[in-house]
Coordinates of C-alpha atoms in Angstrom, one line a residue:
X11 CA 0.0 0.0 0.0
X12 CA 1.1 3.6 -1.0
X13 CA 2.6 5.6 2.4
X14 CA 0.2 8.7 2.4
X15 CA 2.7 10.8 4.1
X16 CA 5.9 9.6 2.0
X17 CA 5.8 13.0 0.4
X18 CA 6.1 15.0 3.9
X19 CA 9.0 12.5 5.1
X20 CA 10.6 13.3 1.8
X21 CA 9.9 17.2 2.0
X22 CA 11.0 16.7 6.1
X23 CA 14.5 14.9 5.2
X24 CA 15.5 17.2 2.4
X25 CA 14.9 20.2 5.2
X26 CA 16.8 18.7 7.7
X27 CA 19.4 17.7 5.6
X28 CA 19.7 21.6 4.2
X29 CA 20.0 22.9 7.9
X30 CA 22.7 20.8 8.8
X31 CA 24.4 21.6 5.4
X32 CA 23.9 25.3 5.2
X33 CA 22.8 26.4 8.7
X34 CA 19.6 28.3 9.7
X35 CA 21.3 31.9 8.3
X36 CA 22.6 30.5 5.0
X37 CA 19.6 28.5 4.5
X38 CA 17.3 31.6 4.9
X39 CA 19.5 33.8 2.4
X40 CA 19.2 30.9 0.0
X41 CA 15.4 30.3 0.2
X42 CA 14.4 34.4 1.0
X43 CA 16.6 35.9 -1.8
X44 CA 19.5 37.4 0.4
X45 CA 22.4 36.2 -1.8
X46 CA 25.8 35.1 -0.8
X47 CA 27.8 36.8 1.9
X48 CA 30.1 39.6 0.5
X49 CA 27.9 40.1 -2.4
X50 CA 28.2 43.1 -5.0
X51 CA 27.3 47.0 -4.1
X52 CA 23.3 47.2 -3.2
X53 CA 21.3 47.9 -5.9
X54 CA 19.3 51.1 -6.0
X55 CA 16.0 51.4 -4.8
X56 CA 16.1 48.1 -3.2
X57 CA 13.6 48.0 -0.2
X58 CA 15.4 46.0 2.2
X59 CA 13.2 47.5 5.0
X60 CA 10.3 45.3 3.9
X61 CA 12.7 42.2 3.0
X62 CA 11.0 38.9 4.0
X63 CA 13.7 37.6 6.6
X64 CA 12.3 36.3 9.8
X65 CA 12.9 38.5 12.6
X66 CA 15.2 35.6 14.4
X67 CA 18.5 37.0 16.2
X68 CA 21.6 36.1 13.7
X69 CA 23.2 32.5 15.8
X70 CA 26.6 33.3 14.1
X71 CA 26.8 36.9 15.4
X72 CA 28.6 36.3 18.6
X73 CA 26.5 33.6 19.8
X74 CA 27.7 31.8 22.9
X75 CA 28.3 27.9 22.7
X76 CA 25.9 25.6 24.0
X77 CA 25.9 25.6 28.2
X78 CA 28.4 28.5 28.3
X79 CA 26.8 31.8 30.5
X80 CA 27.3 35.1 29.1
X81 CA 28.1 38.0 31.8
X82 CA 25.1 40.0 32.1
X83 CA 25.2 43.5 30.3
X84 CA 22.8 46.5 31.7
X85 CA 20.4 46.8 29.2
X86 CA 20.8 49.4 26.2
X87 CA 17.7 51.7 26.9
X88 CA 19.2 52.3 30.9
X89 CA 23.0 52.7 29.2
X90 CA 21.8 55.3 26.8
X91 CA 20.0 57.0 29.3
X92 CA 23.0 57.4 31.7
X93 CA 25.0 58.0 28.7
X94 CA 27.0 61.5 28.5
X95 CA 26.9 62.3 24.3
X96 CA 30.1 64.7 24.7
X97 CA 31.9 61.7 26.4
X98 CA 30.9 59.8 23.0
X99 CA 31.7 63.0 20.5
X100 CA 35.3 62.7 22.5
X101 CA 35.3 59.0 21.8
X102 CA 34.3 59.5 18.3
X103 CA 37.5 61.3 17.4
X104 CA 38.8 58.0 16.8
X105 CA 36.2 57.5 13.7
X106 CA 37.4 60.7 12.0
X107 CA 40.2 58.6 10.2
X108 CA 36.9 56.9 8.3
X109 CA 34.1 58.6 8.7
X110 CA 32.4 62.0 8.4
X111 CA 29.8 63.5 10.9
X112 CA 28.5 66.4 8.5
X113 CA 24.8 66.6 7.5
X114 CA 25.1 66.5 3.7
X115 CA 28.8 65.8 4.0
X116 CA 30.8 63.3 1.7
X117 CA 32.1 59.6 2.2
X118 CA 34.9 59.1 3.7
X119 CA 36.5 55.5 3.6
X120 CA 33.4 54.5 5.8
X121 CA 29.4 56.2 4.9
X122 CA 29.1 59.8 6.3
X123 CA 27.5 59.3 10.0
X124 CA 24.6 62.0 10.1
X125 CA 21.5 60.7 10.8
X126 CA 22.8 57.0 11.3
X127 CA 20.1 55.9 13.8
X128 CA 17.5 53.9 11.8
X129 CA 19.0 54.7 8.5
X130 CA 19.0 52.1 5.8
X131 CA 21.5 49.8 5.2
X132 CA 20.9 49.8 2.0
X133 CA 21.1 54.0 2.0
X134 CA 25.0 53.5 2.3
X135 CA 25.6 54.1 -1.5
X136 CA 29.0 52.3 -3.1
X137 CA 29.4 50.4 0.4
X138 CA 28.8 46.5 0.5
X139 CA 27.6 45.2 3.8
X140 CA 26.8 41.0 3.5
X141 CA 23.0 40.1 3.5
X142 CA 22.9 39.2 6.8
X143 CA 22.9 42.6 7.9
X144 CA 19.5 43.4 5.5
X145 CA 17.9 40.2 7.4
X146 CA 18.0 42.1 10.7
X147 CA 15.6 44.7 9.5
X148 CA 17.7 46.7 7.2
X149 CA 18.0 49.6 8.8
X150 CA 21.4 50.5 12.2
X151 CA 18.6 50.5 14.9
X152 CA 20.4 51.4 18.5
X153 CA 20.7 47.7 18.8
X154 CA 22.5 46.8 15.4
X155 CA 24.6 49.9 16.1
X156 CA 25.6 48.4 19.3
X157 CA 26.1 45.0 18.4
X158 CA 28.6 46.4 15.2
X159 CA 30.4 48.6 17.5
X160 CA 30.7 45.7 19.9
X161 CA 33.0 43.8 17.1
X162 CA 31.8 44.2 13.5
X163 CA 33.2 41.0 12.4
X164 CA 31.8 38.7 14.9
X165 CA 28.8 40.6 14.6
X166 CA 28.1 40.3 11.0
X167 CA 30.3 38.3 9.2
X168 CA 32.0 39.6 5.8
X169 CA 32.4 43.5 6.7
X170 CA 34.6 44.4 9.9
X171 CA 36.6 47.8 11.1
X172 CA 39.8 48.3 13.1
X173 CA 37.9 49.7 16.0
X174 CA 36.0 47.6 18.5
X175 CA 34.6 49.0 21.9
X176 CA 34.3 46.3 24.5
X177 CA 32.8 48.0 26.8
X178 CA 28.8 48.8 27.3
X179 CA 29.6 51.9 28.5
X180 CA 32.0 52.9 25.8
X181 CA 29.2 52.2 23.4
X182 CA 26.6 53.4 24.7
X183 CA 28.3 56.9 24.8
X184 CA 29.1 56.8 21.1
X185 CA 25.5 55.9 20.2
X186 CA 24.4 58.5 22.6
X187 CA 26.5 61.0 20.7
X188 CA 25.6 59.5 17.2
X189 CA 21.8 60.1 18.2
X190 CA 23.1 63.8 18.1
X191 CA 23.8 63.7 14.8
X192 CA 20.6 64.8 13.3
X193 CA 17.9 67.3 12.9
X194 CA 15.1 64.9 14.2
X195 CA 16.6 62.6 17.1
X196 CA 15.8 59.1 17.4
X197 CA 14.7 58.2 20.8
X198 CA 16.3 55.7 23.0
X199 CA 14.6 52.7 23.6
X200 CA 13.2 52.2 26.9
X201 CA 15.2 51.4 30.4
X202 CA 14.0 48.0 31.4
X203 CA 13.2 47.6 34.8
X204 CA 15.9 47.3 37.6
X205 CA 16.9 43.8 39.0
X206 CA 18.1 43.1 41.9
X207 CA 21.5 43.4 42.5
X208 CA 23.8 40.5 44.2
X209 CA 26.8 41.6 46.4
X210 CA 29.6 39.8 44.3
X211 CA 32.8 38.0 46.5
X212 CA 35.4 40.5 47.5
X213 CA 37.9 37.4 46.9
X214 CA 39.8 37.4 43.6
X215 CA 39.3 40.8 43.2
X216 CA 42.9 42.2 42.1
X217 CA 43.3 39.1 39.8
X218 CA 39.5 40.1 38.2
X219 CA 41.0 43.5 37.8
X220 CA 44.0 42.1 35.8
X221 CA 41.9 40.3 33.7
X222 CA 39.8 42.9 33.3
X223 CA 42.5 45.5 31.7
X224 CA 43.6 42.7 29.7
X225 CA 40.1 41.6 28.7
X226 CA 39.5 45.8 27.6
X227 CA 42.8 46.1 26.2
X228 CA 42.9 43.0 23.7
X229 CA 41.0 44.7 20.8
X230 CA 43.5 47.6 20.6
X231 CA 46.2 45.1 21.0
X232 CA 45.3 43.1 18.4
X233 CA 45.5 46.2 15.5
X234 CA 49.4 46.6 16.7
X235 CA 52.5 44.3 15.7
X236 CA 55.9 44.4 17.6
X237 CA 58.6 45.6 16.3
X238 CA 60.8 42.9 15.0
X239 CA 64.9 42.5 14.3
X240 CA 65.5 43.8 11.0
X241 CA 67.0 41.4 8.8
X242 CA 70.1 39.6 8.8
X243 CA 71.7 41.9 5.6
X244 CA 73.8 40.6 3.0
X245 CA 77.6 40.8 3.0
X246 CA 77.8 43.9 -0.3
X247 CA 74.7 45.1 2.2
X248 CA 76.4 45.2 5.3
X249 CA 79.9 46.7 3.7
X250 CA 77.2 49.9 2.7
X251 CA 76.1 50.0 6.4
X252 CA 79.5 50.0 7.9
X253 CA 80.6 53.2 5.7
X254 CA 77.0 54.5 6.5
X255 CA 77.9 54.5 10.0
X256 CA 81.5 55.9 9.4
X257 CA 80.0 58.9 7.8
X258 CA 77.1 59.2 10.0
X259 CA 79.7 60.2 12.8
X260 CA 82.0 62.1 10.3
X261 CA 81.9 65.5 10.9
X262 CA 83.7 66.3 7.8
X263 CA 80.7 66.4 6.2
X264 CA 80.2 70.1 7.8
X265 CA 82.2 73.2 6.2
X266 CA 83.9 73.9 9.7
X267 CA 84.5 70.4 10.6
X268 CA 82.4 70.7 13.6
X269 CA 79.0 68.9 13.1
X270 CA 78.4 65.6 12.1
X271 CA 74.9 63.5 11.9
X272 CA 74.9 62.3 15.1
X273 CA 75.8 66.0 16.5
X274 CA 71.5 66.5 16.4
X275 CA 70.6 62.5 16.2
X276 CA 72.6 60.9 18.8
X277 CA 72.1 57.4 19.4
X278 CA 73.0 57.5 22.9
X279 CA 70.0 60.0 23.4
X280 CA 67.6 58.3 21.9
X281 CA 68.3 59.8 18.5
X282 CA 67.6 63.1 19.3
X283 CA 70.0 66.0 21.2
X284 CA 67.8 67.2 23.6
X285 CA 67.7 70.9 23.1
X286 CA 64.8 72.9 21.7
X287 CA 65.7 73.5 18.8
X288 CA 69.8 72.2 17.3
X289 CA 72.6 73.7 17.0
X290 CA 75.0 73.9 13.7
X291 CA 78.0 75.2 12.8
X292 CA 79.1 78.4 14.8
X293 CA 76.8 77.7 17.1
X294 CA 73.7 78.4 15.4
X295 CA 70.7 77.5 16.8
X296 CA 68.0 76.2 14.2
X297 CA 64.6 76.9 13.9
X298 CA 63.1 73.3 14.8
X299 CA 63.5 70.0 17.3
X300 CA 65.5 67.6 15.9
X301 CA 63.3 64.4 15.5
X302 CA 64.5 61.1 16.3
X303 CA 66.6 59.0 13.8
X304 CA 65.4 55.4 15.3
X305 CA 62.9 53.4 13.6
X306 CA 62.8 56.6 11.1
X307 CA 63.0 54.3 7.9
X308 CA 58.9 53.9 9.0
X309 CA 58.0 57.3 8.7
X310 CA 55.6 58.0 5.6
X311 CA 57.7 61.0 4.9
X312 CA 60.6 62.3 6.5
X313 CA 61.1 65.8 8.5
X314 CA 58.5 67.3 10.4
X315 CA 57.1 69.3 7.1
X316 CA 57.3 66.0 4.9
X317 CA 59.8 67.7 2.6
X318 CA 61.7 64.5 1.7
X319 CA 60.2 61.8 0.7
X320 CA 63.0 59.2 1.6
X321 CA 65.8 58.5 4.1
X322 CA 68.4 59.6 1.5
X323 CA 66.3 63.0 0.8
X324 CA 67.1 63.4 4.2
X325 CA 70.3 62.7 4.5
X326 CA 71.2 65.2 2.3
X327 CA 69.9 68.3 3.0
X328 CA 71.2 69.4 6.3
X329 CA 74.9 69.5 4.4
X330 CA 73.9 72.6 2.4
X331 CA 71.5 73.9 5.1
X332 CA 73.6 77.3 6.4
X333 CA 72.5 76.7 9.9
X334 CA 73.1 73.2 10.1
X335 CA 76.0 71.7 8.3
X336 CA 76.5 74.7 6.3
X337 CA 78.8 73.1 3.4
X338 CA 78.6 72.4 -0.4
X339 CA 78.4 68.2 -1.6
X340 CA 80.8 69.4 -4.0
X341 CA 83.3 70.1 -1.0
X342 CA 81.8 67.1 1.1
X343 CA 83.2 64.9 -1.7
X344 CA 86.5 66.1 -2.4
X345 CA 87.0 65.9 1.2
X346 CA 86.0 62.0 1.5
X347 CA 87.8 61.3 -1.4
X348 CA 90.9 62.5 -0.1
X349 CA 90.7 59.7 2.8
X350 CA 92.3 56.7 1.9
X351 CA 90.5 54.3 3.4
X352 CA 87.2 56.1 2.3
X353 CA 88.5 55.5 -1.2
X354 CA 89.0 51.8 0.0
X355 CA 85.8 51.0 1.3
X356 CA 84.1 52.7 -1.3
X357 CA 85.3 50.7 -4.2
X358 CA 84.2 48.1 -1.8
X359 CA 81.1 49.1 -1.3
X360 CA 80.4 51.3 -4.6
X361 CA 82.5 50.7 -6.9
X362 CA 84.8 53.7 -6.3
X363 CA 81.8 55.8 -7.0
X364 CA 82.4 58.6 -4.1
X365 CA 79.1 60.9 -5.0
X366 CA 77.0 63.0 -3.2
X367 CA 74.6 59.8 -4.3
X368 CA 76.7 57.0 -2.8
X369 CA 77.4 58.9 0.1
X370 CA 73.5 59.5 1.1
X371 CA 72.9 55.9 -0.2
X372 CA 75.2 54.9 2.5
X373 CA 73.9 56.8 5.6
X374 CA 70.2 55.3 4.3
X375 CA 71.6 51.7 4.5
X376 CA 73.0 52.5 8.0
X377 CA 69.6 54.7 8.9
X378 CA 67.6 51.5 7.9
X379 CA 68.9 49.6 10.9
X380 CA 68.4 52.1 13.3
X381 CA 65.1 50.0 14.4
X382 CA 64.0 49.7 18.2
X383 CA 62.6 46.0 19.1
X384 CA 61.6 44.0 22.4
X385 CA 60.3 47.1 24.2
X386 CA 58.0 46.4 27.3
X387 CA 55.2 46.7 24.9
X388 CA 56.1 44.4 22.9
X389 CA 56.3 41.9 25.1
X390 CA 52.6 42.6 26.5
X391 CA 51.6 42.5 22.4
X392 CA 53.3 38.8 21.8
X393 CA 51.8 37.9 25.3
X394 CA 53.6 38.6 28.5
X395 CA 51.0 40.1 30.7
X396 CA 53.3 40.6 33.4
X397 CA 55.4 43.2 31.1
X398 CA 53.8 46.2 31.8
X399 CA 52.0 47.2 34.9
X400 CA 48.0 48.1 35.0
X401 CA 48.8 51.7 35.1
X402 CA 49.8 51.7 31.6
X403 CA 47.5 49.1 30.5
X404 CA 44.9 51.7 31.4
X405 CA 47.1 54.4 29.8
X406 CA 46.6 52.2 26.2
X407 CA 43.0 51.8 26.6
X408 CA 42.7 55.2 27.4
X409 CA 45.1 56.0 24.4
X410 CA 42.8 54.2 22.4
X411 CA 39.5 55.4 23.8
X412 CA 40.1 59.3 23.9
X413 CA 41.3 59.9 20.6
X414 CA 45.2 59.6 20.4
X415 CA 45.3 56.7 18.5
X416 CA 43.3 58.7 15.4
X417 CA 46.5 60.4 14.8
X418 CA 49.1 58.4 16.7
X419 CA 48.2 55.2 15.3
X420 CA 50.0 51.9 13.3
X421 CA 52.7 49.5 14.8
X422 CA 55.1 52.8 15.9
X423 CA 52.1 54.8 16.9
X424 CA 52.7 57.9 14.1
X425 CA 54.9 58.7 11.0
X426 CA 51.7 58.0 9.1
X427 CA 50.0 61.3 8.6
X428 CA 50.3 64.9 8.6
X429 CA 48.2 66.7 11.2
X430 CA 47.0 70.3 12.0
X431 CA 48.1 71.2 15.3
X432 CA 45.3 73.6 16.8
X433 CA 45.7 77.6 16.7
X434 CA 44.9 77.3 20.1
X435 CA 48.3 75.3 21.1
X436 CA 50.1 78.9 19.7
X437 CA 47.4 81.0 21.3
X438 CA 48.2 78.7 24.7
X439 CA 52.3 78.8 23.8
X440 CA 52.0 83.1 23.7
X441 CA 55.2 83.2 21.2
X442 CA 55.3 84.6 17.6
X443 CA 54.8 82.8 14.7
X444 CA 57.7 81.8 13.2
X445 CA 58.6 80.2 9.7
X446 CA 59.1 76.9 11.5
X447 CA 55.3 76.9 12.6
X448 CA 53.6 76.8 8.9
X449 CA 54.4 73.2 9.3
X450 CA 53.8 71.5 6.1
X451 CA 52.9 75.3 4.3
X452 CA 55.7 75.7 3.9
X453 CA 56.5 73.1 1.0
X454 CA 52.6 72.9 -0.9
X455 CA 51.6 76.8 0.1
X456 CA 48.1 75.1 0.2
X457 CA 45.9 77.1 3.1
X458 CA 45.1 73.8 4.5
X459 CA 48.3 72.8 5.2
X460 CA 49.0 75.3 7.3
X461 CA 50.5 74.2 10.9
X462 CA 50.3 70.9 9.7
X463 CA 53.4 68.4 10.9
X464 CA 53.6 64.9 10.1
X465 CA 52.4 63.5 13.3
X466 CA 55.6 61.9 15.1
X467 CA 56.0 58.2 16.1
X468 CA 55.9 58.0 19.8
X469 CA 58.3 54.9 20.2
X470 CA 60.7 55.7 22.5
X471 CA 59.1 59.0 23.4
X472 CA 60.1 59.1 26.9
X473 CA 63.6 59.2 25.9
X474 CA 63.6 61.8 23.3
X475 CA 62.5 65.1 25.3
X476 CA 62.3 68.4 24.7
X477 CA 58.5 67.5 22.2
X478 CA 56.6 69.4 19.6
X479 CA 58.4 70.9 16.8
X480 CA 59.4 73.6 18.5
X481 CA 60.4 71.9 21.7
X482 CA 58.7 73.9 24.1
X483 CA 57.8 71.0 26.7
X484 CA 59.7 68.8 28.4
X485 CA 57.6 67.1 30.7
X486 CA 55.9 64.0 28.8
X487 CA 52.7 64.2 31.2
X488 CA 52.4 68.4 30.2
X489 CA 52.7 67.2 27.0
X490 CA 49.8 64.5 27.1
X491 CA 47.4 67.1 28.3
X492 CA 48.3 69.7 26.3
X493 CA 47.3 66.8 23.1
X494 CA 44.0 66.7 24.9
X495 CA 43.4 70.3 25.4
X496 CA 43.9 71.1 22.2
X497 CA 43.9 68.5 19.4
X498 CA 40.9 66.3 21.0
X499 CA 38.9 69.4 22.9
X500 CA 39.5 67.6 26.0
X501 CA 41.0 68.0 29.4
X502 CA 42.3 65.0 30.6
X503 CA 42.8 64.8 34.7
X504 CA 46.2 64.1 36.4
X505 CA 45.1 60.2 36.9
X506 CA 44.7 60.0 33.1
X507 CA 47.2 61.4 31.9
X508 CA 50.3 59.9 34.7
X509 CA 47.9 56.3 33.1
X510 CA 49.0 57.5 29.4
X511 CA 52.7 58.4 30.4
X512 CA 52.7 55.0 31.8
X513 CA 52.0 53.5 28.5
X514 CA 54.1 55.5 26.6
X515 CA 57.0 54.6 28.6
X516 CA 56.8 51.1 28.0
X517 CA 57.3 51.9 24.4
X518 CA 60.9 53.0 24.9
X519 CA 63.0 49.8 23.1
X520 CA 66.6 48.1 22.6
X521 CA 69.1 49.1 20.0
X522 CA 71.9 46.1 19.4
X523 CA 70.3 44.5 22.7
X524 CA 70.6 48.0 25.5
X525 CA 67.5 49.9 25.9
X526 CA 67.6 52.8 24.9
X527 CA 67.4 54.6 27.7
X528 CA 70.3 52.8 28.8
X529 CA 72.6 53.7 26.1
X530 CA 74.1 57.1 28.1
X531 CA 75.5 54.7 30.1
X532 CA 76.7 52.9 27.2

């Protein structure tokens, strides 16, 4: 006899065996029309707020594993409340590397952020988000916008950014200050209603606190890599770096015989002098702080206005500058080529070429290994949680969290981008403007570029003082607050600045195995 329900079990199996092939989320895409993940740009018009997606929360967004407890979270609607949205706006700084905030502004790398809250996904024109995020509603409710800011990647898989705020509180301060960003305000969902607390067990405490800094500081860590050894060079290589070394510390390369390289980068100071501004031949003072020469091959441009583009660019323009070296390469050359064993070990090197070329090609090669590894930091990045104490993990989250990092940012934290420094640092400073101040002006005479310095790399900052480019400050923890006051609109109490000094200090590394701010004694 014919089975009356053979066609069900049939339907039934082929179900169940598409749910344990493609999962509940896949499945749905496949049978609803969402399309693979990482699909094309969104077509136009597309009304993704009426797509046909069951309203089920997304399993593979960050869901916990079967019997595992998540920590409870206060609910958003009493976070937002609570929330301060110029806390968030001073978080936000962070996004500016991406994003814009302007209503009517353009794109930036990431969609322009006015009137986020409840805005289409699929209103981000040119940017591809997977169709997972459409099945959620379409549209960044408080709740998506929390969940993405939480970790993008885990939240919807196939789009991701750098930035991830762990914290409730963190996020619920941006989202505060995002809800700012329009002429009509969404409202925050309601506060649900107050449990009942439990006093939790004062034992453990200090280790939970541990953990806990570790725990906050793990997304910022991740978005950093230590510096490394630079490579073992070849023997023609390393026969460059030794005469790159040589003339590096020749002060022959000066007209009066009196200023070498290493006169304004010495390496037992951390690659620096330590005066405001350095001093040349005759004892002229020059208009600017000398920046460091270690780990300067990782700079984006070179000098504080960008002017050279490369480490031999560099090398060779203090010779002719009057107030530094103050000689002609015609002059520097005769001079080395008069030196027998420069003649030596540049047919060793060269070919017996002794040019102004060979000779900046030289102090490049030696410049390139001027790298900084196995600070403290780096030691916490490959895993040593004992290397640096909690003061200065707070100091990184705080880095992080207020701002820094959008300028200060990469594996040598700066020497990626130029930045304008406020006119309210030269209102607060009470000097003149001088030539030195029109920063990057200076080479592009484009109005925008006016007081703008390639932002420094702050490895090894606590060994390089006096800072800014005119070396007006001394004191690292001054210096921190005055970043606050002026480039994030912030003032930053004693505690959190001292916490961001702390950091910064454990950035100071080893040259040839001394850190450097051993190397005086060296």
């Amino acid at each position: 006899m014919k089975d009356p329900l053979l066609g069900n079990k049939i339907a039934g199996a082929l179900l169940a065996a598409l749910l344990l092939f493609f999962g509940l989320p896949q499945l749905a895409n496949a049978l609803f029309g969402g399309g693979g993940h990482g699909g094309g740009h969104e077509a136009e018009g597309e009304d993704h707020a009426a797509h046909p997606f069951p309203q089920f929360p997304i399993a593979y967004a960050g869901a916990e594993s079967a019997g595992e407890e998540k920590a409870a979270e206060p609910d958003l609607g009493t976070l937002l409340a609570a929330a301060n949205p110029a806390a968030g706006e001073r978080r936000a700084a962070i996004c500016k590397s991406c994003h814009t905030f302007d209503k009517g502004g353009a794109n930036g790398t990431g969609p322009n952020l006015w009137d986020i809250v409840n805005r289409p996904v699929a209103g981000h024109e040119g940017f591809n988000y997977t169709p997972a995020l459409k099945a959620f509603g379409g549209v960044w409710s408080y709740e998506h916008l929390d969940g993405f800011l939480k970790n993008s990647a885990e939240y919807v898989p196939g789009t991701g950014m750098a930035q991830r705020f762990p914290k409730a509180e963190q996020r619920a301060e941006l989202l505060a200050f995002l809800a700012t960003l329009s002429d009509n305000p969404v409202p925050f969902p309601a506060p649900a209603a107050p449990a009942e607390e439990e006093s939790a067990p004062a034992d453990g405490a200090e280790g939970e606190e541990h953990a806990s800094l570790d725990e906050d500081a793990a997304p910022y860590v991740e978005g950093v890599k230590p510096v490394e050894e630079p490579s073992e060079p070849s023997s023609e290589q390393k026969k460059k770096i030794e005469l790159g070394s040589l003339l590096y510390h020749d002060t022959r390369l000066s007209a009066d015989g009196s200023v070498s390289c290493a006169t304004c980068h010495d390496l037992a100071l951390g690659g620096v002098d330590r005066l405001p501004t350095s001093t040349g031949i005759k004892g002229q003072h020059g208009p600017i702080n000398s920046p460091t020469v270690f780990n300067s091959v990782h700079n984006f441009v070179q000098f504080w206005d960008g002017r050279a583009g490369s480490l031999e660019e560099q090398a060779a323009g203090p010779v002719e500058n009057p107030l530094e070296m103050g000689d002609e390469w015609g002059a520097v050359v005769e001079k080395i080529s008069a030196d027998p064993d420069y003649v030596a070990k540049f047919a060793d090197a060269y070919n017996g070429a002794i040019t102004k070329e060979t000779i900046t090609s030289a102090i490049a090669d030696f410049e390139r290994t001027l790298v900084t590894p196995n600070s403290p930091f780096d030691k916490y990045v490959k895993g040593d949680k004992t290397a640096i104490s909690d003061e200065a993990k707070r100091g990184f989250i705080l880095f992080n969290e207020t701002g820094c990092a959008s300028c200060h940012n990469g594996d040598y934290f700066g020497g990626t981008s130029f930045q304008v420094l406020a006119q309210s640092y030269f209102d607060e400073r009470g000097t003149p403007l001088t030539d030195a101040d029109l920063g990057r002006f200076s080479v592009t005479g484009n109005e925008a570029d006016r007081h703008a310095f390639k932002s420094p790399m702050l490895r090894n900052v606590a060994v390089t003082p006096p800072y800014f480019h005119d070396g007006s400050t001394s004191d690292l923890t001054v210096v921190v607050k005055k970043m606050g006051r002026h480039q994030l609109k912030t003032e930053l109490s004693d505690e959190d600045a001292n916490a961001i000094v702390a950091f910064l200090k454990t950035l100071t590394g080893e040259y040839q195995g001394v850190p450097l701010d051993k190397m005086g004694a060296q």
